[in-house]
Amino acid sequence: MNMIKAGIIGATGYAGVELLRILSTHPYAQVSAVSSVSFEGKPISEVYPNLCGIRDDMLGDEDDVIQNSEVVFAAMPHGLSEPLARKCVDAGKKFIDLGADFRLTSPEEYEQWYGLSYKDPALHSKAVYCIPELHRASAAGKEIIANPGCYPTSIALGLAPAVKEGIVRVNSVIIDSKSGATGAGRGLAQNTHYPDCNEAFAPYKVASHRHTPEIEQTLSELAGEEVKITFVPHLLPVNRGIVSTMYADLKKKMGLEEVHRLYQEFYKDERFVRVMEPGKIANLRNVKYSNYCDISLHTDERTGRLIVVSTIDNMVKGAAGQAIQNMNLMFGLDESAGLKMIPPAF
Amino acid sequence: MNMIKAGIIGATGYAGVELLRILSTHPYAQVSAVSSVSFEGKPISEVYPNLCGIRDDMLGDEDDVIQNSEVVFAAMPHGLSEPLARKCVDAGKKFIDLGADFRLTSPEEYEQWYGLSYKDPALHSKAVYCIPELHRASAAGKEIIANPGCYPTSIALGLAPAVKEGIVRVNSVIIDSKSGATGAGRGLAQNTHYPDCNEAFAPYKVASHRHTPEIEQTLSELAGEEVKITFVPHLLPVNRGIVSTMYADLKKKMGLEEVHRLYQEFYKDERFVRVMEPGKIANLRNVKYSNYCDISLHTDERTGRLIVVSTIDNMVKGAAGQAIQNMNLMFGLDESAGLKMIPPAF
Amino acid sequence: MNMIKAGIIGATGYAGVELLRILSTHPYAQVSAVSSVSFEGKPISEVYPNLCGIRDDMLGDEDDVIQNSEVVFAAMPHGLSEPLARKCVDAGKKFIDLGADFRLTSPEEYEQWYGLSYKDPALHSKAVYCIPELHRASAAGKEIIANPGCYPTSIALGLAPAVKEGIVRVNSVIIDSKSGATGAGRGLAQNTHYPDCNEAFAPYKVASHRHTPEIEQTLSELAGEEVKITFVPHLLPVNRGIVSTMYADLKKKMGLEEVHRLYQEFYKDERFVRVMEPGKIANLRNVKYSNYCDISLHTDERTGRLIVVSTIDNMVKGAAGQAIQNMNLMFGLDESAGLKMIPPAF
Amino acid sequence: MNMIKAGIIGATGYAGVELLRILSTHPYAQVSAVSSVSFEGKPISEVYPNLCGIRDDMLGDEDDVIQNSEVVFAAMPHGLSEPLARKCVDAGKKFIDLGADFRLTSPEEYEQWYGLSYKDPALHSKAVYCIPELHRASAAGKEIIANPGCYPTSIALGLAPAVKEGIVRVNSVIIDSKSGATGAGRGLAQNTHYPDCNEAFAPYKVASHRHTPEIEQTLSELAGEEVKITFVPHLLPVNRGIVSTMYADLKKKMGLEEVHRLYQEFYKDERFVRVMEPGKIANLRNVKYSNYCDISLHTDERTGRLIVVSTIDNMVKGAAGQAIQNMNLMFGLDESAGLKMIPPAF
């Protein structure tokens, strides 16, 4: 079998370089070209010395990437993906967008939360938002995949069974998420300056984070009704990982065992979702550097609430790993190809 | 003025040694005796070399402490304070308990959550639970003060204005708290082993932490009705600090400015509570090593919820600092005496 | 090709569980059995929930491991390996010892530093101490491999070219090493209690660490004369990684370029040693989770000294990874089989 | 007694804001004015929210500070202090420079290491470099004090007794220092970006750091001969603290007890230097947030070397605290005034 030629636009961002790392050991794909606006003309190992002698690929421009690839991953800030996607579609290349520009099906919501409008609406009909465990059926034959955001992945996987099966009041959902500092990217900023971030902790963009409509879009589809949730992200002094602690009122009294069976059943065929035994608690330590999502379930009998804790590695299942899972899906491969990394104990 | 003679039982625990440190620079009190079951007969600076040459006090037993002090602080695991309090009361010494044994007014709740019963009920009528900002009026003339728990302090201060003024539905309250590792104490445990705790994050005792009834007791008093809340604590990979992110349904639509005014008014005479300007966000970085509680306010207009973020240093306002504030209150001193530490920037 | 059956004695220690993780993706080997004294009878995923659903191997005893394996890895405290090695040799199984019991060729030094004597001297003639880059020639046909210690690996690789080529005065060598907390193992201890280890830094076992004779043994062989060095290890508040900063007087004035060429030449065929370009500085960040050793070279022209910085992942090249490299060597495989992990950028 | 009016130029840098914090509780001094180029016209609490409600001083310009102060602290990058000092001297104000511009007595060395020349040589005769424990005698009557660098403070205090008493070969001295990230300042940089600095460790400016000539200047004075040392600093993933591990050949065999007595005698009247008992090891944990310098002594009998470990808080004894100690000295106060902070246990 020929190796799939995969290119990365924006390879020196955190999601981009993680894609490069994981794709480099993929059994059926190889990285064919990488680009960077800031570092064009340099080997990527000059920016990331961890790659020295392993991946010294020269950073080119986006056209180099598109020309030399069958599938193009774009890991760019929002607002830049439409023209890239257009070039890929016209050139018959598949396009996987790690940015936000194809995630929202509603142009109004995109405009409201991102302050930009879709310029090339025809593209959006060729695109699908895809958390494979929830949307793989609708991904068939699509040319563009919108790779989900990190928070929305942890949240949608954690709430899907409860919302889909209708055991919780969807408008009672409150989501308290905590993300490691790589979620803020490679760019320098005061709140990720080491002395500011270390031995510190706070929420940010309280009830105003751009992932909110993406979360609501998925939950609304699952619920079959419009859902509004409260979402508060926090910056956690670790490099990697997201923990989402989620609260919802149970429609009727349910024991933990019953909820657990429902989740087990929902995810019984999924390799990357681990529904933990009752009594266990999800910890980001156990999924770091892997494509797993660990989910633990808890009931607060005193108040009639369900509490779901969902954790992923924000850079793997929350970004690069899931993008590769989506690539596998697009090319009809085993979804876990290249993603068999076992989370280390420490 | 004579210096108040203050003794510490359990001085080698984290709360105990922090008491010793802060009391050592108190203008009107001095540490007269310290005890430790594990290290009796050794100087405390052998256990804590940071104190070497500064506080080389010999560790004695509890009777040494009681005999040599006007006020006794006990920083012991729960279940051990009643006999200590009895000795103090009988000897005419004031008693400030940093443990849990005098916090709950309901013997039933104490039994339910701690698995123990009150042996000396007469003592409890001499005791008062006291977060000074909320309960100082009722502390007058009491011989025993139950110093509040760390989580309950951050939570009660954060919710008091909203609950007291009746702007939120009290039974909608959800509390997602995160505490630094000193909260778990000096004792060795797997989850505070460095490689387990570093680069990790998870909740623990989900909806089952013993601080739950203490939180509900305070909120119920403030609300004038029985309150049941959902409380989930998390272990944060930092040494110090608690952040509580709290969610509640607003009874009626209220703007952020209006909520802010209400909080400002409520705390206008308080030195240690800082209600942050609208738009600012509380961060534990800004209160570390101080007795401050920072509170930031946020509204989620889309869902009609109030979000309060409250942060303290768990070892100061959450333990030793508040205990000294209570001592000041007991002795009629300025509450801030000895507590003027300015939080460092880093 | 049949998969090599590899067993792990002491699989629940940090080196053991890291072996299990890495071996699980080895193309030519599979983990056949695992044992643990403390957790016998439980699945290893109960001790390490990161392995849940991936490696739920039941923990047996040492005899289960030996019986079911072609090669046995022992990751045990010192003093326990001889009887295990004896059983393996008698049963015709290869034995790779991650402990210290076969590292020192001199029984006197072993006794002096470890306080124990060799009970089964015949075994030691079947054993070889092997950092593959330095000793692979002598490993041929040996039944027992003594896998080197973490510090000695970083140090020997960093100094070998300089010492072998005789460009430094060997008795001027001073080694200042810093190791992440996993180096201290899974056992609970005060200095690896999170609040003690976090935001802290200090040396330990100053000029008295047991790795000293192992370091000197290798350097003496390379130098062809007896070498005595000063070695001071420090505990670094990170999970993984060792950085050794090493100082030696140059016998005669040499430019950095010249030293660099000598190192490049020495390691020109080595996959796992990266001699960095002049001007670059080795950082443990770049080798974490990989089998690489990064070496940077520096000269202090003002004092005529050579400074070598060598960094490895203490649990991979410093323990489990190198043990697998040694297994590959024993079985005539490509040394890098199963060890192609690319160090992540973060 | 009137409070001394102290002003801070460069108050929003890390050393500046630490000065403000510590001076705020000084019994005999008060902060009269603060300035900042970047944030002029804003209250400092807007830049440092930890100060909110405590120090809301408006940031002015340098002339505001000079005019309103009796003593001016300047915490600026090198190259900017001479004109400030000139203004202060002309206006009869004392000047304490936390920068590097008055530290080196040799204009040639300043030019060589900083690439700048002294413009106002007359000023330098009014200035003295002062680590109080070593230079207080020569500080009498000086109008300008050059406050020492952080590394040089930890190193000079650690080596002074050995060098002054002539027990080590001064040109054998090798210094391996490790500093927390606040040492790099408030300015954003890639190597202090959280994901780059966390779980990472490396040296920087190997044998080329600008503190080298300052270290050598002090050691040369103490030794009475020209000293050349090797100095390698490392970036430590903690906020605060420096540990310097120092190696020197003993001129003749000396036992640890003998060295210890010599150090004890040398520092017997010093409040801020703690010579630890033989067998103890200095740890930055024990001096954080205090003005102490802890020194532990070790001998490597096998190689005839002395090993000294010296640790300080880089922002206190290494910057702001020592500057205040120097102010106390200038004004004839008890040197420890305002500096009685007890290092916390965690």
CSV table of C-alpha atoms in Angstrom, one decimal, chain A:
chain,number,residue,atom,x,y,z
A,1,MET,CA,0.0,0.0,0.0
A,2,ASN,CA,1.2,3.4,-0.9
A,3,MET,CA,1.7,5.8,2.0
A,4,ILE,CA,-0.8,8.6,2.2
A,5,LYS,CA,1.0,11.9,1.6
A,6,ALA,CA,-0.1,14.3,4.4
A,7,GLY,CA,0.9,17.9,4.6
A,8,ILE,CA,0.7,20.4,7.4
A,9,ILE,CA,0.0,24.1,7.0
A,10,GLY,CA,1.0,25.9,10.2
A,11,ALA,CA,3.5,23.2,11.3
A,12,THR,CA,5.3,25.3,13.9
A,13,GLY,CA,2.2,25.9,16.1
A,14,TYR,CA,1.7,23.5,18.9
A,15,ALA,CA,-1.0,21.5,17.1
A,16,GLY,CA,1.0,21.5,13.9
A,17,VAL,CA,4.2,20.1,15.5
A,18,GLU,CA,2.2,17.5,17.4
A,19,LEU,CA,0.6,16.4,14.1
A,20,LEU,CA,4.1,16.1,12.6
A,21,ARG,CA,5.3,14.0,15.6
A,22,ILE,CA,2.4,11.6,15.6
A,23,LEU,CA,2.1,11.3,11.8
A,24,SER,CA,5.8,10.4,11.7
A,25,THR,CA,5.1,7.0,13.1
A,26,HIS,CA,1.8,6.4,11.3
A,27,PRO,CA,1.9,3.0,9.5
A,28,TYR,CA,0.0,4.3,6.4
A,29,ALA,CA,0.8,7.9,6.1
A,30,GLN,CA,3.9,10.1,5.8
A,31,VAL,CA,4.4,13.8,6.2
A,32,SER,CA,5.1,15.1,2.7
A,33,ALA,CA,5.4,18.8,3.3
A,34,VAL,CA,5.2,21.4,6.1
A,35,SER,CA,4.7,25.1,6.1
A,36,SER,CA,5.0,28.1,8.4
A,37,VAL,CA,4.5,31.7,7.8
A,38,SER,CA,6.9,32.8,10.6
A,39,PHE,CA,9.7,30.3,9.9
A,40,GLU,CA,9.6,29.6,6.2
A,41,GLY,CA,12.9,28.6,4.8
A,42,LYS,CA,14.2,27.0,8.0
A,43,PRO,CA,14.2,23.4,9.0
A,44,ILE,CA,11.5,22.8,11.6
A,45,SER,CA,14.1,21.2,13.9
A,46,GLU,CA,15.6,24.7,14.3
A,47,VAL,CA,12.3,25.8,15.9
A,48,TYR,CA,11.8,22.6,17.7
A,49,PRO,CA,15.2,21.1,18.7
A,50,ASN,CA,13.4,18.0,20.0
A,51,LEU,CA,13.1,17.0,16.3
A,52,CYS,CA,16.7,17.5,15.5
A,53,GLY,CA,18.0,14.6,13.3
A,54,ILE,CA,14.6,13.1,13.2
A,55,ARG,CA,12.5,15.6,11.3
A,56,ASP,CA,14.6,18.3,9.7
A,57,ASP,CA,11.9,19.1,7.1
A,58,MET,CA,12.3,22.4,5.5
A,59,LEU,CA,9.4,24.7,6.2
A,60,GLY,CA,7.8,25.9,2.9
A,61,ASP,CA,4.7,27.8,2.1
A,62,GLU,CA,1.1,26.7,1.9
A,63,ASP,CA,1.2,26.0,-1.8
A,64,ASP,CA,4.1,23.7,-1.4
A,65,VAL,CA,2.1,21.8,1.1
A,66,ILE,CA,-1.1,21.6,-1.0
A,67,GLN,CA,0.8,20.6,-4.1
A,68,ASN,CA,2.7,17.8,-2.4
A,69,SER,CA,-0.1,16.2,-0.4
A,70,GLU,CA,-3.2,14.1,-0.7
A,71,VAL,CA,-4.5,15.4,2.5
A,72,VAL,CA,-3.8,18.8,4.0
A,73,PHE,CA,-4.0,19.6,7.7
A,74,ALA,CA,-4.4,23.3,8.5
A,75,ALA,CA,-3.5,24.4,12.0
A,76,MET,CA,-4.1,28.1,11.7
A,77,PRO,CA,-5.8,30.9,13.7
A,78,HIS,CA,-9.4,31.3,12.8
A,79,GLY,CA,-10.3,33.3,9.7
A,80,LEU,CA,-7.6,31.9,7.5
A,81,SER,CA,-9.0,28.5,6.5
A,82,GLU,CA,-11.5,29.2,3.8
A,83,PRO,CA,-9.1,30.1,1.0
A,84,LEU,CA,-6.9,27.1,2.0
A,85,ALA,CA,-9.8,24.8,1.8
A,86,ARG,CA,-10.9,26.2,-1.5
A,87,LYS,CA,-7.4,25.6,-3.0
A,88,CYS,CA,-7.5,22.0,-1.7
A,89,VAL,CA,-11.0,21.2,-2.9
A,90,ASP,CA,-10.1,22.7,-6.4
A,91,ALA,CA,-7.0,20.6,-6.5
A,92,GLY,CA,-8.8,17.5,-5.4
A,93,LYS,CA,-7.0,17.3,-2.0
A,94,LYS,CA,-8.8,16.4,1.2
A,95,PHE,CA,-8.7,19.1,3.9
A,96,ILE,CA,-8.8,18.7,7.6
A,97,ASP,CA,-9.1,22.0,9.5
A,98,LEU,CA,-7.9,22.2,13.1
A,99,GLY,CA,-9.0,25.8,13.3
A,100,ALA,CA,-12.5,27.0,14.0
A,101,ASP,CA,-13.7,28.1,10.5
A,102,PHE,CA,-15.7,25.1,9.6
A,103,ARG,CA,-17.0,24.0,13.0
A,104,LEU,CA,-20.2,26.0,13.3
A,105,THR,CA,-23.0,25.2,10.9
A,106,SER,CA,-24.7,28.5,11.6
A,107,PRO,CA,-23.1,31.5,9.8
A,108,GLU,CA,-24.8,33.7,12.3
A,109,GLU,CA,-23.2,32.1,15.3
A,110,TYR,CA,-19.8,32.2,13.6
A,111,GLU,CA,-20.3,35.9,13.0
A,112,GLN,CA,-21.5,36.5,16.5
A,113,TRP,CA,-18.7,34.7,18.3
A,114,TYR,CA,-15.8,35.2,15.9
A,115,GLY,CA,-16.7,38.5,14.3
A,116,LEU,CA,-16.2,37.2,10.8
A,117,SER,CA,-18.5,36.0,8.1
A,118,TYR,CA,-18.2,33.0,5.8
A,119,LYS,CA,-16.9,34.2,2.4
A,120,ASP,CA,-17.2,31.0,0.5
A,121,PRO,CA,-20.5,29.4,1.6
A,122,ALA,CA,-20.4,26.6,-1.0
A,123,LEU,CA,-17.4,25.2,0.8
A,124,HIS,CA,-19.4,24.6,3.9
A,125,SER,CA,-21.7,22.1,2.3
A,126,LYS,CA,-18.6,19.9,1.6
A,127,ALA,CA,-17.6,20.1,5.2
A,128,VAL,CA,-18.5,18.1,8.2
A,129,TYR,CA,-17.8,18.6,11.9
A,130,CYS,CA,-16.5,15.3,13.2
A,131,ILE,CA,-15.9,13.9,16.6
A,132,PRO,CA,-15.5,10.4,15.2
A,133,GLU,CA,-17.3,8.6,18.1
A,134,LEU,CA,-20.3,10.8,17.5
A,135,HIS,CA,-20.3,11.9,13.9
A,136,ARG,CA,-18.5,9.3,11.8
A,137,ALA,CA,-21.6,8.3,9.9
A,138,SER,CA,-22.0,11.8,8.5
A,139,ALA,CA,-18.3,12.1,7.5
A,140,ALA,CA,-18.5,9.6,4.6
A,141,GLY,CA,-17.5,11.2,1.4
A,142,LYS,CA,-16.9,14.7,2.7
A,143,GLU,CA,-13.9,16.6,1.3
A,144,ILE,CA,-13.5,18.8,4.4
A,145,ILE,CA,-13.5,17.8,8.0
A,146,ALA,CA,-13.7,20.4,10.7
A,147,ASN,CA,-11.7,19.0,13.5
A,148,PRO,CA,-13.4,19.8,16.8
A,149,GLY,CA,-12.0,22.1,19.5
A,150,CYS,CA,-10.2,20.7,22.5
A,151,TYR,CA,-12.8,21.7,25.1
A,152,PRO,CA,-15.8,20.7,23.0
A,153,THR,CA,-14.3,17.2,22.4
A,154,SER,CA,-13.9,16.6,26.1
A,155,ILE,CA,-17.3,17.9,26.8
A,156,ALA,CA,-19.3,16.3,24.0
A,157,LEU,CA,-17.8,12.9,24.7
A,158,GLY,CA,-18.6,13.3,28.4
A,159,LEU,CA,-22.2,14.4,28.0
A,160,ALA,CA,-23.3,12.6,24.8
A,161,PRO,CA,-24.8,9.4,26.4
A,162,ALA,CA,-26.7,11.4,29.0
A,163,VAL,CA,-28.0,14.0,26.6
A,164,LYS,CA,-28.7,11.5,23.8
A,165,GLU,CA,-30.6,9.2,26.1
A,166,GLY,CA,-32.4,12.1,27.6
A,167,ILE,CA,-31.6,11.4,31.3
A,168,VAL,CA,-30.7,15.0,32.1
A,169,ARG,CA,-32.3,18.3,31.8
A,170,VAL,CA,-30.2,19.8,29.1
A,171,ASN,CA,-30.6,23.4,30.1
A,172,SER,CA,-29.3,22.7,33.6
A,173,VAL,CA,-25.8,21.8,32.2
A,174,ILE,CA,-22.9,23.6,33.8
A,175,ILE,CA,-19.4,22.9,32.5
A,176,ASP,CA,-16.3,23.8,34.5
A,177,SER,CA,-13.2,23.0,32.4
A,178,LYS,CA,-9.5,23.2,33.1
A,179,SER,CA,-6.9,23.2,30.5
A,180,GLY,CA,-3.1,22.9,30.4
A,181,ALA,CA,-1.0,25.8,29.1
A,182,THR,CA,-0.3,24.4,25.7
A,183,GLY,CA,-4.0,25.1,25.0
A,184,ALA,CA,-3.0,28.8,24.8
A,185,GLY,CA,-0.5,28.0,22.0
A,186,ARG,CA,3.1,28.9,21.3
A,187,GLY,CA,2.6,32.6,21.2
A,188,LEU,CA,4.0,34.5,24.2
A,189,ALA,CA,1.5,36.1,26.5
A,190,GLN,CA,1.5,37.5,30.0
A,191,ASN,CA,-0.7,34.8,31.5
A,192,THR,CA,1.5,32.0,30.2
A,193,HIS,CA,4.7,33.7,31.3
A,194,TYR,CA,6.2,31.1,33.7
A,195,PRO,CA,6.1,33.2,36.9
A,196,ASP,CA,2.5,34.2,36.1
A,197,CYS,CA,1.2,30.8,35.3
A,198,ASN,CA,3.2,28.7,37.8
A,199,GLU,CA,1.7,28.5,41.3
A,200,ALA,CA,-1.4,30.3,39.9
A,201,PHE,CA,-4.9,29.3,38.9
A,202,ALA,CA,-7.9,31.2,37.5
A,203,PRO,CA,-10.7,31.0,35.1
A,204,TYR,CA,-10.6,33.1,31.9
A,205,LYS,CA,-13.2,34.1,29.3
A,206,VAL,CA,-15.9,33.3,31.9
A,207,ALA,CA,-19.1,32.3,30.2
A,208,SER,CA,-17.8,33.9,27.0
A,209,HIS,CA,-15.3,31.5,25.4
A,210,ARG,CA,-15.7,30.9,21.7
A,211,HIS,CA,-16.1,27.2,22.2
A,212,THR,CA,-19.5,27.7,23.7
A,213,PRO,CA,-21.5,27.7,20.4
A,214,GLU,CA,-19.6,24.6,19.3
A,215,ILE,CA,-20.5,22.8,22.5
A,216,GLU,CA,-24.1,23.8,22.2
A,217,GLN,CA,-24.3,22.8,18.5
A,218,THR,CA,-23.3,19.2,19.4
A,219,LEU,CA,-25.4,19.0,22.5
A,220,SER,CA,-28.4,20.4,20.6
A,221,GLU,CA,-28.1,17.8,17.9
A,222,LEU,CA,-27.8,15.0,20.4
A,223,ALA,CA,-30.8,16.4,22.4
A,224,GLY,CA,-33.0,17.1,19.5
A,225,GLU,CA,-33.7,20.5,21.0
A,226,GLU,CA,-31.9,23.8,21.4
A,227,VAL,CA,-29.5,23.7,24.3
A,228,LYS,CA,-27.9,26.6,26.2
A,229,ILE,CA,-25.1,25.8,28.7
A,230,THR,CA,-22.8,27.6,31.0
A,231,PHE,CA,-19.2,27.1,30.2
A,232,VAL,CA,-16.2,28.4,32.2
A,233,PRO,CA,-12.7,27.4,31.2
A,234,HIS,CA,-9.7,27.7,33.6
A,235,LEU,CA,-5.9,27.8,32.9
A,236,LEU,CA,-4.2,24.9,34.7
A,237,PRO,CA,-0.5,25.0,35.5
A,238,VAL,CA,0.4,21.8,33.6
A,239,ASN,CA,1.6,21.5,30.0
A,240,ARG,CA,-1.0,19.1,28.7
A,241,GLY,CA,-4.5,17.9,29.4
A,242,ILE,CA,-8.1,19.0,29.9
A,243,VAL,CA,-10.4,18.0,32.6
A,244,SER,CA,-14.1,19.0,32.2
A,245,THR,CA,-16.2,18.6,35.3
A,246,MET,CA,-19.9,18.7,34.2
A,247,TYR,CA,-23.1,19.1,36.2
A,248,ALA,CA,-26.6,18.3,35.2
A,249,ASP,CA,-29.9,17.7,36.9
A,250,LEU,CA,-31.1,14.2,36.4
A,251,LYS,CA,-34.7,14.1,35.1
A,252,LYS,CA,-35.5,11.3,37.4
A,253,LYS,CA,-33.7,9.5,40.2
A,254,MET,CA,-31.1,7.2,38.8
A,255,GLY,CA,-28.4,5.1,40.5
A,256,LEU,CA,-24.8,5.4,39.6
A,257,GLU,CA,-24.8,1.8,38.3
A,258,GLU,CA,-27.6,2.6,35.9
A,259,VAL,CA,-25.9,5.6,34.5
A,260,HIS,CA,-22.7,3.6,34.2
A,261,ARG,CA,-24.4,0.9,32.2
A,262,LEU,CA,-25.9,3.4,29.9
A,263,TYR,CA,-22.5,5.0,29.2
A,264,GLN,CA,-20.8,1.6,28.8
A,265,GLU,CA,-23.4,0.6,26.3
A,266,PHE,CA,-23.1,3.9,24.4
A,267,TYR,CA,-19.3,3.5,24.1
A,268,LYS,CA,-19.0,-0.2,24.0
A,269,ASP,CA,-17.4,-0.3,20.5
A,270,GLU,CA,-15.1,2.7,21.0
A,271,ARG,CA,-11.4,2.1,21.4
A,272,PHE,CA,-10.6,5.6,22.6
A,273,VAL,CA,-13.3,6.2,25.2
A,274,ARG,CA,-12.8,4.6,28.5
A,275,VAL,CA,-15.8,4.7,30.8
A,276,MET,CA,-14.4,4.2,34.2
A,277,GLU,CA,-15.8,1.8,36.8
A,278,PRO,CA,-18.1,3.4,39.4
A,279,GLY,CA,-16.0,4.8,42.2
A,280,LYS,CA,-13.0,5.6,40.0
A,281,ILE,CA,-12.2,9.2,39.1
A,282,ALA,CA,-10.9,10.5,35.8
A,283,ASN,CA,-7.4,12.2,36.0
A,284,LEU,CA,-5.6,13.9,33.2
A,285,ARG,CA,-2.5,12.0,34.2
A,286,ASN,CA,-3.9,8.8,32.8
A,287,VAL,CA,-4.5,10.1,29.3
A,288,LYS,CA,-1.5,12.4,28.6
A,289,TYR,CA,0.3,11.7,25.4
A,290,SER,CA,-2.5,9.5,24.2
A,291,ASN,CA,-5.7,9.6,22.2
A,292,TYR,CA,-7.9,8.4,25.0
A,293,CYS,CA,-10.8,10.1,26.6
A,294,ASP,CA,-11.4,8.9,30.2
A,295,ILE,CA,-14.9,9.5,31.6
A,296,SER,CA,-15.9,9.0,35.2
A,297,LEU,CA,-19.5,9.1,36.5
A,298,HIS,CA,-20.8,10.4,39.8
A,299,THR,CA,-24.2,11.0,41.2
A,300,ASP,CA,-25.0,13.5,43.9
A,301,GLU,CA,-28.0,11.8,45.5
A,302,ARG,CA,-28.6,14.7,47.9
A,303,THR,CA,-29.3,17.1,45.0
A,304,GLY,CA,-30.3,14.8,42.2
A,305,ARG,CA,-27.5,15.7,40.0
A,306,LEU,CA,-25.3,13.8,37.6
A,307,ILE,CA,-21.6,14.7,37.6
A,308,VAL,CA,-19.4,13.7,34.7
A,309,VAL,CA,-15.7,14.1,34.6
A,310,SER,CA,-14.1,13.8,31.2
A,311,THR,CA,-10.4,14.1,30.5
A,312,ILE,CA,-8.3,14.2,27.3
A,313,ASP,CA,-4.9,15.3,26.2
A,314,ASN,CA,-5.7,18.6,24.7
A,315,MET,CA,-3.0,18.2,22.0
A,316,VAL,CA,-3.9,14.6,21.1
A,317,LYS,CA,-7.5,13.7,21.3
A,318,GLY,CA,-8.2,17.5,21.6
A,319,ALA,CA,-6.2,18.4,18.4
A,320,ALA,CA,-3.6,16.4,16.5
A,321,GLY,CA,-4.7,12.9,17.5
A,322,GLN,CA,-8.3,13.4,16.6
A,323,ALA,CA,-7.3,15.0,13.3
A,324,ILE,CA,-5.4,11.9,12.4
A,325,GLN,CA,-8.4,9.8,13.6
A,326,ASN,CA,-10.4,11.9,11.1
A,327,MET,CA,-7.9,11.3,8.4
A,328,ASN,CA,-8.1,7.6,9.0
A,329,LEU,CA,-11.8,7.8,8.7
A,330,MET,CA,-11.6,9.8,5.5
A,331,PHE,CA,-9.3,7.2,3.9
A,332,GLY,CA,-11.2,4.2,5.1
A,333,LEU,CA,-8.4,3.1,7.5
A,334,ASP,CA,-8.7,1.6,10.9
A,335,GLU,CA,-9.5,4.7,13.0
A,336,SER,CA,-6.8,3.8,15.5
A,337,ALA,CA,-4.0,3.6,12.9
A,338,GLY,CA,-1.0,5.6,14.1
A,339,LEU,CA,-2.7,6.3,17.4
A,340,LYS,CA,-1.8,3.4,19.5
A,341,MET,CA,0.3,5.4,21.9
A,342,ILE,CA,-0.1,4.1,25.5
A,343,PRO,CA,-0.4,6.9,28.1
A,344,PRO,CA,2.7,6.9,30.3
A,345,ALA,CA,2.3,6.5,34.0
A,346,PHE,CA,4.2,9.7,34.6
